[in-house]
Coordinates of C-alpha atoms in Angstrom, one line a residue:
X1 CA 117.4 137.1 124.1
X2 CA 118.9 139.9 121.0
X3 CA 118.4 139.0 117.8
X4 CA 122.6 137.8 117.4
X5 CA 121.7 135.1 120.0
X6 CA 118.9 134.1 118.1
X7 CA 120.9 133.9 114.5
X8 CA 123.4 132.0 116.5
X9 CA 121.1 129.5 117.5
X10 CA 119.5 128.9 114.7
X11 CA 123.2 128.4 112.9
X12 CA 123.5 125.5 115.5
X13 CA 120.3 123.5 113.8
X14 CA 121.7 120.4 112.3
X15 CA 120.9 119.6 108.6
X16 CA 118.0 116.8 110.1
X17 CA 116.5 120.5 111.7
X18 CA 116.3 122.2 108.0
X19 CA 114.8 119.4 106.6
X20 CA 112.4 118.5 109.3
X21 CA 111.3 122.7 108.7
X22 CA 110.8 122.4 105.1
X23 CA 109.2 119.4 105.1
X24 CA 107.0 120.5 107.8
X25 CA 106.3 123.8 105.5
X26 CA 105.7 121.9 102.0
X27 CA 103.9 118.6 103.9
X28 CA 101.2 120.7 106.0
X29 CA 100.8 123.2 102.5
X30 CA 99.5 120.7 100.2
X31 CA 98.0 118.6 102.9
X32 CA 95.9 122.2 103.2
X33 CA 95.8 122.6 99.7
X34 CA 93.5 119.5 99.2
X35 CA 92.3 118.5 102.0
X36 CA 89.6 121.4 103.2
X37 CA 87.9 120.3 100.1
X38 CA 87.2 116.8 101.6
X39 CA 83.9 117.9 102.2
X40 CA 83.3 119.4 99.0
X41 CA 84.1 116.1 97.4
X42 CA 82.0 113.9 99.8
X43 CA 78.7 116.1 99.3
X44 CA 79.4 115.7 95.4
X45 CA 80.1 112.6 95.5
X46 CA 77.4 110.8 98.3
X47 CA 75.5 114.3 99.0
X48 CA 76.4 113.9 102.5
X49 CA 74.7 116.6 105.1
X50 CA 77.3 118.5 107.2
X51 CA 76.5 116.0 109.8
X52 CA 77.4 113.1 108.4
X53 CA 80.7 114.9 107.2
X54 CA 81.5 116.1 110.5
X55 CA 80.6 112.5 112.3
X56 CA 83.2 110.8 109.8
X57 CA 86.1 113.2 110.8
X58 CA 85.0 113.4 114.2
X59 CA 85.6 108.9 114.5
X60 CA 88.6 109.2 112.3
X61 CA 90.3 112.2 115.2
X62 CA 89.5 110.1 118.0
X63 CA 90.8 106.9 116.6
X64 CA 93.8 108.7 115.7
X65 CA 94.3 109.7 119.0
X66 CA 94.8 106.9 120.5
X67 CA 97.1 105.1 117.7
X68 CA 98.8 108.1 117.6
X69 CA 99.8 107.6 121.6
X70 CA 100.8 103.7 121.2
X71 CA 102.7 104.7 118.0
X72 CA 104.7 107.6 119.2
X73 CA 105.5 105.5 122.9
X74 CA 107.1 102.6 120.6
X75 CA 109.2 105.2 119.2
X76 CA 111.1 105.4 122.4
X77 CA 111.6 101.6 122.3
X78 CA 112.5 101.1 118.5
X79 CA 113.6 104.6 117.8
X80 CA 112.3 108.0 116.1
X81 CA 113.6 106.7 112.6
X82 CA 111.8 103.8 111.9
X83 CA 108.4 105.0 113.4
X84 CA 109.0 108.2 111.0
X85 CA 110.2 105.9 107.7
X86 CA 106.7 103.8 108.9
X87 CA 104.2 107.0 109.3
X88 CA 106.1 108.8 106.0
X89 CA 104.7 105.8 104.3
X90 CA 101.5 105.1 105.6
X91 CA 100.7 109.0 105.0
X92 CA 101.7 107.7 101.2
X93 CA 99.5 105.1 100.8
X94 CA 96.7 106.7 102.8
X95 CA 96.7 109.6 100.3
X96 CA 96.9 107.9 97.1
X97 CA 94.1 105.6 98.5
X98 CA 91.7 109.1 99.1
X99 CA 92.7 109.8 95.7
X100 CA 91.0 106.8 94.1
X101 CA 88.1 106.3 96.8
X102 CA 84.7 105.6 95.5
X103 CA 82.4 104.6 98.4
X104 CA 81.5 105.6 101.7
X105 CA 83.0 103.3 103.6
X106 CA 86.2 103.3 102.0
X107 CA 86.2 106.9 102.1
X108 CA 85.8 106.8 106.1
X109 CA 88.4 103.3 106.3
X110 CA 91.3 106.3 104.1
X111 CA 90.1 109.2 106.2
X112 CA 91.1 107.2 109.4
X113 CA 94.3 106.5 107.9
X114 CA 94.9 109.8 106.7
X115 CA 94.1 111.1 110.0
X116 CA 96.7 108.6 112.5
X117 CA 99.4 109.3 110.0
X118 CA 98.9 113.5 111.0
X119 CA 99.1 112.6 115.4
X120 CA 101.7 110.3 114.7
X121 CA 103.7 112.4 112.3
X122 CA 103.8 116.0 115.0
X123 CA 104.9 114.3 118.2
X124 CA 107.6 111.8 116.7
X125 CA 108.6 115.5 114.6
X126 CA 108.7 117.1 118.5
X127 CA 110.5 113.8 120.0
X128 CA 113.3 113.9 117.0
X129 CA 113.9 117.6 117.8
X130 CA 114.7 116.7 121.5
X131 CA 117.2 113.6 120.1
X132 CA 119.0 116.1 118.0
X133 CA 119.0 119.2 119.6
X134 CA 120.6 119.1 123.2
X135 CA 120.8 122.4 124.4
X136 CA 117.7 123.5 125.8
X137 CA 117.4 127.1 124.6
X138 CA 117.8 125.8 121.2
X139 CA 115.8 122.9 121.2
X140 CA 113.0 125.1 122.5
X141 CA 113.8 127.9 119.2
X142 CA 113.8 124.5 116.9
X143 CA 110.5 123.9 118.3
X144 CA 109.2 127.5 118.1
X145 CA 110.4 126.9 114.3
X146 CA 109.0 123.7 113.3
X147 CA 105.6 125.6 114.3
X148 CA 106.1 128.6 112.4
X149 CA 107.0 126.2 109.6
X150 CA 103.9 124.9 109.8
X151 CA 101.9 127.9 109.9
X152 CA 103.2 129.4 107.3
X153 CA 102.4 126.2 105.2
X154 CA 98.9 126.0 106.5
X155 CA 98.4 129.9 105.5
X156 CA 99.7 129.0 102.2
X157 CA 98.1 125.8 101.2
X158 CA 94.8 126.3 101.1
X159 CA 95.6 130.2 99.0
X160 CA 97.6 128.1 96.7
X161 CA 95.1 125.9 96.1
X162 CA 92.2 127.6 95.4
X163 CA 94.9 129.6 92.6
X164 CA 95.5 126.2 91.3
X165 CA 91.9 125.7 90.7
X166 CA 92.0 122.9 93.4
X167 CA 88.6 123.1 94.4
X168 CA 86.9 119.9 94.9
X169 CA 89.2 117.6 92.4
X170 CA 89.7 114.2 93.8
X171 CA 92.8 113.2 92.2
X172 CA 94.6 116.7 93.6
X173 CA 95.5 113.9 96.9
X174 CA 98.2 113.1 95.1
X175 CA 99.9 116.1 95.6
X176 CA 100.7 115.6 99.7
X177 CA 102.0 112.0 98.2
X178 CA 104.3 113.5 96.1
X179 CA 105.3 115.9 99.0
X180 CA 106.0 113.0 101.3
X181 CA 107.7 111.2 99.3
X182 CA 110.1 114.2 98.5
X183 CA 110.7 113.9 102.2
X184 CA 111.2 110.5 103.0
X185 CA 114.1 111.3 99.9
X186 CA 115.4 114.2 102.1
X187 CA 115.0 112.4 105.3
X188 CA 116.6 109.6 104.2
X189 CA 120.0 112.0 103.8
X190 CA 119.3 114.0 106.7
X191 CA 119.2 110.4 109.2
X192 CA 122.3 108.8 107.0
X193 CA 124.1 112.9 108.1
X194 CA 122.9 113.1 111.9
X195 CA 124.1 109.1 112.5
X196 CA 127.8 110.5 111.6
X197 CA 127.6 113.2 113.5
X198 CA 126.1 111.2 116.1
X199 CA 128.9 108.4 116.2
X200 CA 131.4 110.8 116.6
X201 CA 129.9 112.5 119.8
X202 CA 129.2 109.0 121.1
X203 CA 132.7 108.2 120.6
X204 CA 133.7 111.6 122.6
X205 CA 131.8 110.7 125.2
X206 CA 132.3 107.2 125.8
X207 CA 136.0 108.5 126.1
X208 CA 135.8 110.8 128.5
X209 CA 132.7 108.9 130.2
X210 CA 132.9 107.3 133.7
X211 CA 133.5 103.5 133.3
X212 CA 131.0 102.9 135.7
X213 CA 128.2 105.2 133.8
X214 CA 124.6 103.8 133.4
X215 CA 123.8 103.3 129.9
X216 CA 120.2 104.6 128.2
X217 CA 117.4 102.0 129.6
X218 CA 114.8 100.7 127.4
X219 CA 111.5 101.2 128.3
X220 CA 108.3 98.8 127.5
X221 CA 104.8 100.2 126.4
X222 CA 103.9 98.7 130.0
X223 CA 106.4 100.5 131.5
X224 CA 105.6 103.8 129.8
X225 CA 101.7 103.9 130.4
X226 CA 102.0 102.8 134.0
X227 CA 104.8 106.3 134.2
X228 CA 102.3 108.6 132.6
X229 CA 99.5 107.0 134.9
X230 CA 101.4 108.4 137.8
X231 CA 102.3 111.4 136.6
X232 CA 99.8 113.6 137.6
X233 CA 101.0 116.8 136.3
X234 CA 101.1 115.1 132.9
X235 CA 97.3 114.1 133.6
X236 CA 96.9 117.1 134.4
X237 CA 98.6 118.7 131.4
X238 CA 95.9 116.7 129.2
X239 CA 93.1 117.8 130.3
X240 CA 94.0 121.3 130.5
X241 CA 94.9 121.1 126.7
X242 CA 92.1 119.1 126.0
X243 CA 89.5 121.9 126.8
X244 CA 91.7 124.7 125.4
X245 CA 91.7 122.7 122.1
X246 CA 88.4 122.6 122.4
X247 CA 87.7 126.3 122.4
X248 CA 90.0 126.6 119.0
X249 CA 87.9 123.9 117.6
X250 CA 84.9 126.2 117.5
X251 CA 86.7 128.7 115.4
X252 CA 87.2 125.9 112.6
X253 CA 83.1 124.5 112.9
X254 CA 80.8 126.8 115.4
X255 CA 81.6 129.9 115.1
X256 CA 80.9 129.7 110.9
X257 CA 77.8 127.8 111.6
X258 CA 76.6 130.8 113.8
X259 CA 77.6 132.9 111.7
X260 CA 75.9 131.2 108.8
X261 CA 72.5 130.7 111.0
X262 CA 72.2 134.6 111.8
X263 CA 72.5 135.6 108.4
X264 CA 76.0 138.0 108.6
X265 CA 76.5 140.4 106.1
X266 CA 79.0 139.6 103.3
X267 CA 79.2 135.7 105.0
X268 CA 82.1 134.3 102.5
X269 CA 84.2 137.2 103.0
X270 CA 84.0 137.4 106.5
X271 CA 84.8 133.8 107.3
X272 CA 87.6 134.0 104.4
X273 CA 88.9 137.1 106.2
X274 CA 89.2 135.5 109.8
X275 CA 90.9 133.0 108.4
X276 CA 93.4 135.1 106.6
X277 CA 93.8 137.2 110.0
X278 CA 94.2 134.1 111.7
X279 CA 97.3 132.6 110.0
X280 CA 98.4 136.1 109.0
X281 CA 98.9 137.2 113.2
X282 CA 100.7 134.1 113.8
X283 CA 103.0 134.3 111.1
X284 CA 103.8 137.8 111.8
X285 CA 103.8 138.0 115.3
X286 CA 105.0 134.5 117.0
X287 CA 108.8 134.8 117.4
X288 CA 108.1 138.3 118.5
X289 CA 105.6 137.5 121.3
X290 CA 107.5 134.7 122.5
X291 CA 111.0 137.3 122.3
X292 CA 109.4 139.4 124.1
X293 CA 107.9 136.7 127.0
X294 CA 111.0 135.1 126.7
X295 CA 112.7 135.8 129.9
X296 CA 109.6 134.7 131.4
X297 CA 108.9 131.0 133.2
X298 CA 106.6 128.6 131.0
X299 CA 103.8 128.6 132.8
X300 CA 103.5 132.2 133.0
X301 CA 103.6 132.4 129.3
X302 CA 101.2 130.2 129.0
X303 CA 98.6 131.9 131.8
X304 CA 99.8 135.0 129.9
X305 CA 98.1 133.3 126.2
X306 CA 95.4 132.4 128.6
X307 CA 93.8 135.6 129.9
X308 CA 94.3 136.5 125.6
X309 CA 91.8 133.8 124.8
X310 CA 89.7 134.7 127.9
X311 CA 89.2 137.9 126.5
X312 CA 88.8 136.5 123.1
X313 CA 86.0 134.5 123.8
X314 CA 84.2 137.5 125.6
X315 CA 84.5 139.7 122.6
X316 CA 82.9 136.5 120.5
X317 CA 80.3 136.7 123.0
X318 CA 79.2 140.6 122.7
X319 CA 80.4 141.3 119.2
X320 CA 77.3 142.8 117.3
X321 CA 76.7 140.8 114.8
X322 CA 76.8 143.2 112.1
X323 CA 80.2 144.8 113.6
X324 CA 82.3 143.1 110.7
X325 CA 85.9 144.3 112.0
X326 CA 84.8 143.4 115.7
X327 CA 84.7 139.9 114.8
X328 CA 88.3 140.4 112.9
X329 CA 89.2 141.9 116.2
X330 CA 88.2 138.8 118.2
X331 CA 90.2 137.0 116.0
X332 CA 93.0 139.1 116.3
X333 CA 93.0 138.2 120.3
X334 CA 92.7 134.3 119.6
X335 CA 95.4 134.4 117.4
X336 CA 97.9 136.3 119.7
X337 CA 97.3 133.6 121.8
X338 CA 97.8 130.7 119.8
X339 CA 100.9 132.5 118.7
X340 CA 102.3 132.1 122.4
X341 CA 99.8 128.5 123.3
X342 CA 100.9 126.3 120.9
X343 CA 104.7 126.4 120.5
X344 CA 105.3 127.1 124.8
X345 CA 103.0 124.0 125.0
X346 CA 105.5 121.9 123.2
X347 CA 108.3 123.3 125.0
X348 CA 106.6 122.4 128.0
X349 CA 106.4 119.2 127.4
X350 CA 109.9 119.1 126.0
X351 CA 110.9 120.3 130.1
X352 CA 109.3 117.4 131.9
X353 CA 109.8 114.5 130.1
X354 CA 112.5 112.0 130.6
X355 CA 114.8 111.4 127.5
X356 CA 114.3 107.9 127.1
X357 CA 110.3 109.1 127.4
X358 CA 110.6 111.8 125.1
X359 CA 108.5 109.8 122.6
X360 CA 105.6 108.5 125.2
X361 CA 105.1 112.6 126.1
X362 CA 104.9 114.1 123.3
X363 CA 102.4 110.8 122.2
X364 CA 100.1 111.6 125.3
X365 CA 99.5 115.4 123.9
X366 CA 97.8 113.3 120.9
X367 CA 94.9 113.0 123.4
X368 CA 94.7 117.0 122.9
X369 CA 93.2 116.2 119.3
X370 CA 90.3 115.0 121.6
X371 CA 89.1 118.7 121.9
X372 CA 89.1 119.4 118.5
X373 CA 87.3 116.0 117.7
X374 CA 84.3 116.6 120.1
X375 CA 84.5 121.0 119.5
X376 CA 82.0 120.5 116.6
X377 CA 79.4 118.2 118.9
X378 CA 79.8 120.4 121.9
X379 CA 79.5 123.3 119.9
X380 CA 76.6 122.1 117.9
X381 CA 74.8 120.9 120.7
X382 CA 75.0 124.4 122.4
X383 CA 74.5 126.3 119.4
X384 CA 71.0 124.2 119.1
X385 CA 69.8 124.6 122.5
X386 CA 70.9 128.0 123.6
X387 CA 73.0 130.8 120.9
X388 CA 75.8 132.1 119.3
X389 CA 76.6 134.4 122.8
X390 CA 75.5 130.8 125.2
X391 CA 78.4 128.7 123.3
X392 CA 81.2 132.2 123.3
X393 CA 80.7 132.3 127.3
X394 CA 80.9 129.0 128.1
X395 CA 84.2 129.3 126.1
X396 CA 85.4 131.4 128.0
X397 CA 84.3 130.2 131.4
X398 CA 86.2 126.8 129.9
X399 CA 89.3 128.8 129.1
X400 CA 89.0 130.5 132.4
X401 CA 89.1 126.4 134.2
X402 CA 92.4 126.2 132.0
X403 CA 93.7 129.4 133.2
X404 CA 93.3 128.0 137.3
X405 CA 95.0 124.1 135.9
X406 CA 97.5 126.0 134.9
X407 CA 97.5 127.7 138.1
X408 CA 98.3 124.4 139.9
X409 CA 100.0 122.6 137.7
X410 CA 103.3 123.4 138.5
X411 CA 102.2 122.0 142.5
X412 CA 101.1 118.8 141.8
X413 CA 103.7 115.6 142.8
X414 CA 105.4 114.0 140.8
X415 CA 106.9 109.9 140.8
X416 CA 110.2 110.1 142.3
X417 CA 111.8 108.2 140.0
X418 CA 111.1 111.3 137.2
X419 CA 112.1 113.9 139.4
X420 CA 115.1 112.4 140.1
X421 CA 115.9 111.7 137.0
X422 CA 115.3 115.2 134.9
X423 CA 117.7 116.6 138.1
X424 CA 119.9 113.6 137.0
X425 CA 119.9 114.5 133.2
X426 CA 119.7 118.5 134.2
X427 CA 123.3 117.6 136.6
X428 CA 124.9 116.2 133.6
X429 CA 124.2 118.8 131.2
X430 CA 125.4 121.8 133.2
X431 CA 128.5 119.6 133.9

């Protein structure tokens, strides 16, 4: 894939796409422009430990999780728009409520809602990129895109903020309302822009359609769960991701609390300085790792990110402690392979679901959030009864599980009914 194919494709991204990129950049950059302070404001506010903190973020993820899957499967019945238009709002009135919290329980009853709207807002933003985007190499660049997007936005957030002077100001929530409600405005044009463009194909090709085609089933929530309950490579998917989000998890909570614990020179600049790294090697680097694995199946891309974050969580493991660019280094590694993970994971998806369950797929990989909801636990627990180099390896031996899932994935059966019709779908397209 040359760089000409790549402008080429990116020419063929509808006006919905654009929008959908910069709302995902200037949504996810004041979201991180406020909300890492959340914990700031809690301890000011309640003097909350960091385990109290954690436990309130760690209820509102799971919970989220599981709304996020119903919400994103009745998307499929009821359509991408309306769930959006719904979620767009919620994220509204969620946000202004943090804003003008002033107890406990109130603050964990906003967090929650603060916390469905984010899963339900990524896999309906996945699902609308499959409605609009047909051609698969596309599709899969839009994709690639809409995560860049958000990088770049969570990279510049929290820099912005901290510039702004946003450091633990409660009323600074009302900056990802005003944000979303600039893109409801834009979405709003951008649906009204796709539906003409849309009636006109549909008029094309119920014109040259077969009079005896098939039209688009509906599918029921009942229906839909008892499809992903079959489909074991789905199941199989899930727990894969869960454990591998896991491992990323302990960048964000255990890795800076072993740090903090040991006593590492120049603390605050280290951890700022990963984190910079971090978003820095994804930004730079993410559309030239995945150029460069392009010609390669999925799954192998994915194994490929893999053995990266093996050998990530090794170096985590064995890094001196005072060996300040070592732990840049390890960071380095994880980051090359989120670069490749994350996107080729959506992608993936994007390959084995059914369009009309486009919506119920991308739903289920809300239960990934589960490993970043439990990475703080886990990783506390370990950190408490073993060390630092304990909780790295067992990373790593977890990656290393992932790594063999992966490895079998691609083997495990399928319903019939799927396989037969992605062939269906794949028939028509190459028609």
């Amino acid at each position: 894939m040359n760089s000409d194919i790549s402008i080429s494709r990116i020419k063929q991204f509808p006006p919905l796409m654009w929008i959908m990129l910069f709302g995902s950049f200037i949504t996810r950059g004041s979201f991180y422009m406020v909300w890492p302070f959340l914990a700031v404001i809690l301890y000011k506010k309640f003097a909350l430990s960091a385990t109290e903190v954690g436990s309130v973020l760690s209820l509102a993820a799971v919970i989220s999780v599981f709304v996020s899957f119903v919400g994103s499967t009745l998307s499929d019945k009821f359509g991408r728009k309306p769930m959006m238009y719904a979620t767009g709002v919620l994220y509204i009135v969620s946000f202004s409520l943090l804003a003008i919290a002033d107890t406990i329980l109130m603050f964990t009853i906003v967090i929650t809602l603060c916390s469905i709207a984010t899963s339900l807002w990524r896999p309906l933003a996945s699902a609308l990129i499959g409605d609009i985007i047909p051609e698969k190499a596309t599709r899969e660049l839009a994709m690639q895109s809409l995560y860049f997007a958000v990088n770049v936005g969570c990279a510049v957030g929290p820099m912005l903020g901290v510039w702004l002077g946003l450091t633990g100001e409660q009323s600074s929530f009302f900056i990802t309302v005003y944000a979303f409600a600039f893109l409801l405005v834009l979405l709003t044009w951008g649906f009204k822009h796709q539906d003409k463009t849309q009636s006109k194909v549909d008029i094309d090709n119920a014109q040259s359609a077969p009079k005896n085609q098939t039209p688009k089933t509906q599918t029921g929530f009942k229906q839909t769960f008892s499809v992903l309950v079959q489909d074991k490579l789905l199941q199989c998917l899930i727990l894969a991701n869960i454990l591998c989000f896991f491992i990323y998890g302990q960048m964000d909570s255990s890795l800076v609390q072993y740090l903090t614990r040991e006593g590492a020179n120049n603390l605050l600049e280290l951890i700022s300085s990963m984190i910079f790294t971090n978003a820095l090697v994804i930004i730079t680097c993410q559309f030239l790792l995945l150029k460069l694995l392009a010609s390669r199946p999925i799954l192998v891309r994915i194994r490929f990110g893999l053995v990266l974050l093996i050998i990530s969580q090794i170096w985590f493991a064995f890094n001196p402690l005072t060996f300040f660019a070592g732990w840049l280094g390890a960071v380095v590694i994880m980051s090359l392979a989120e670069a490749i993970l994350f996107p080729t994971m959506s992608v993936h998806v994007d390959r084995i679901a059914p369009t009309n369950l486009r919506g119920a797929y991308f739903g289920a990989t809300a239960f990934y959030d589960l490993g970043y909801a439990f990475a703080p636990i886990g990783g506390g627990l370990l950190l408490d009864m073993f060390d630092g180099r304990t909780l790295f390896l067992v990373c790593s031996g977890i990656a290393v599980a992932v790594f063999l899932l992966y490895l079998i994935m691609d083997k495990l059966e399928r319903p019939a009914f799927i396989t037969e019709q992605l062939a269906t779908e794949q028939t028509a397209k190459t028609a």
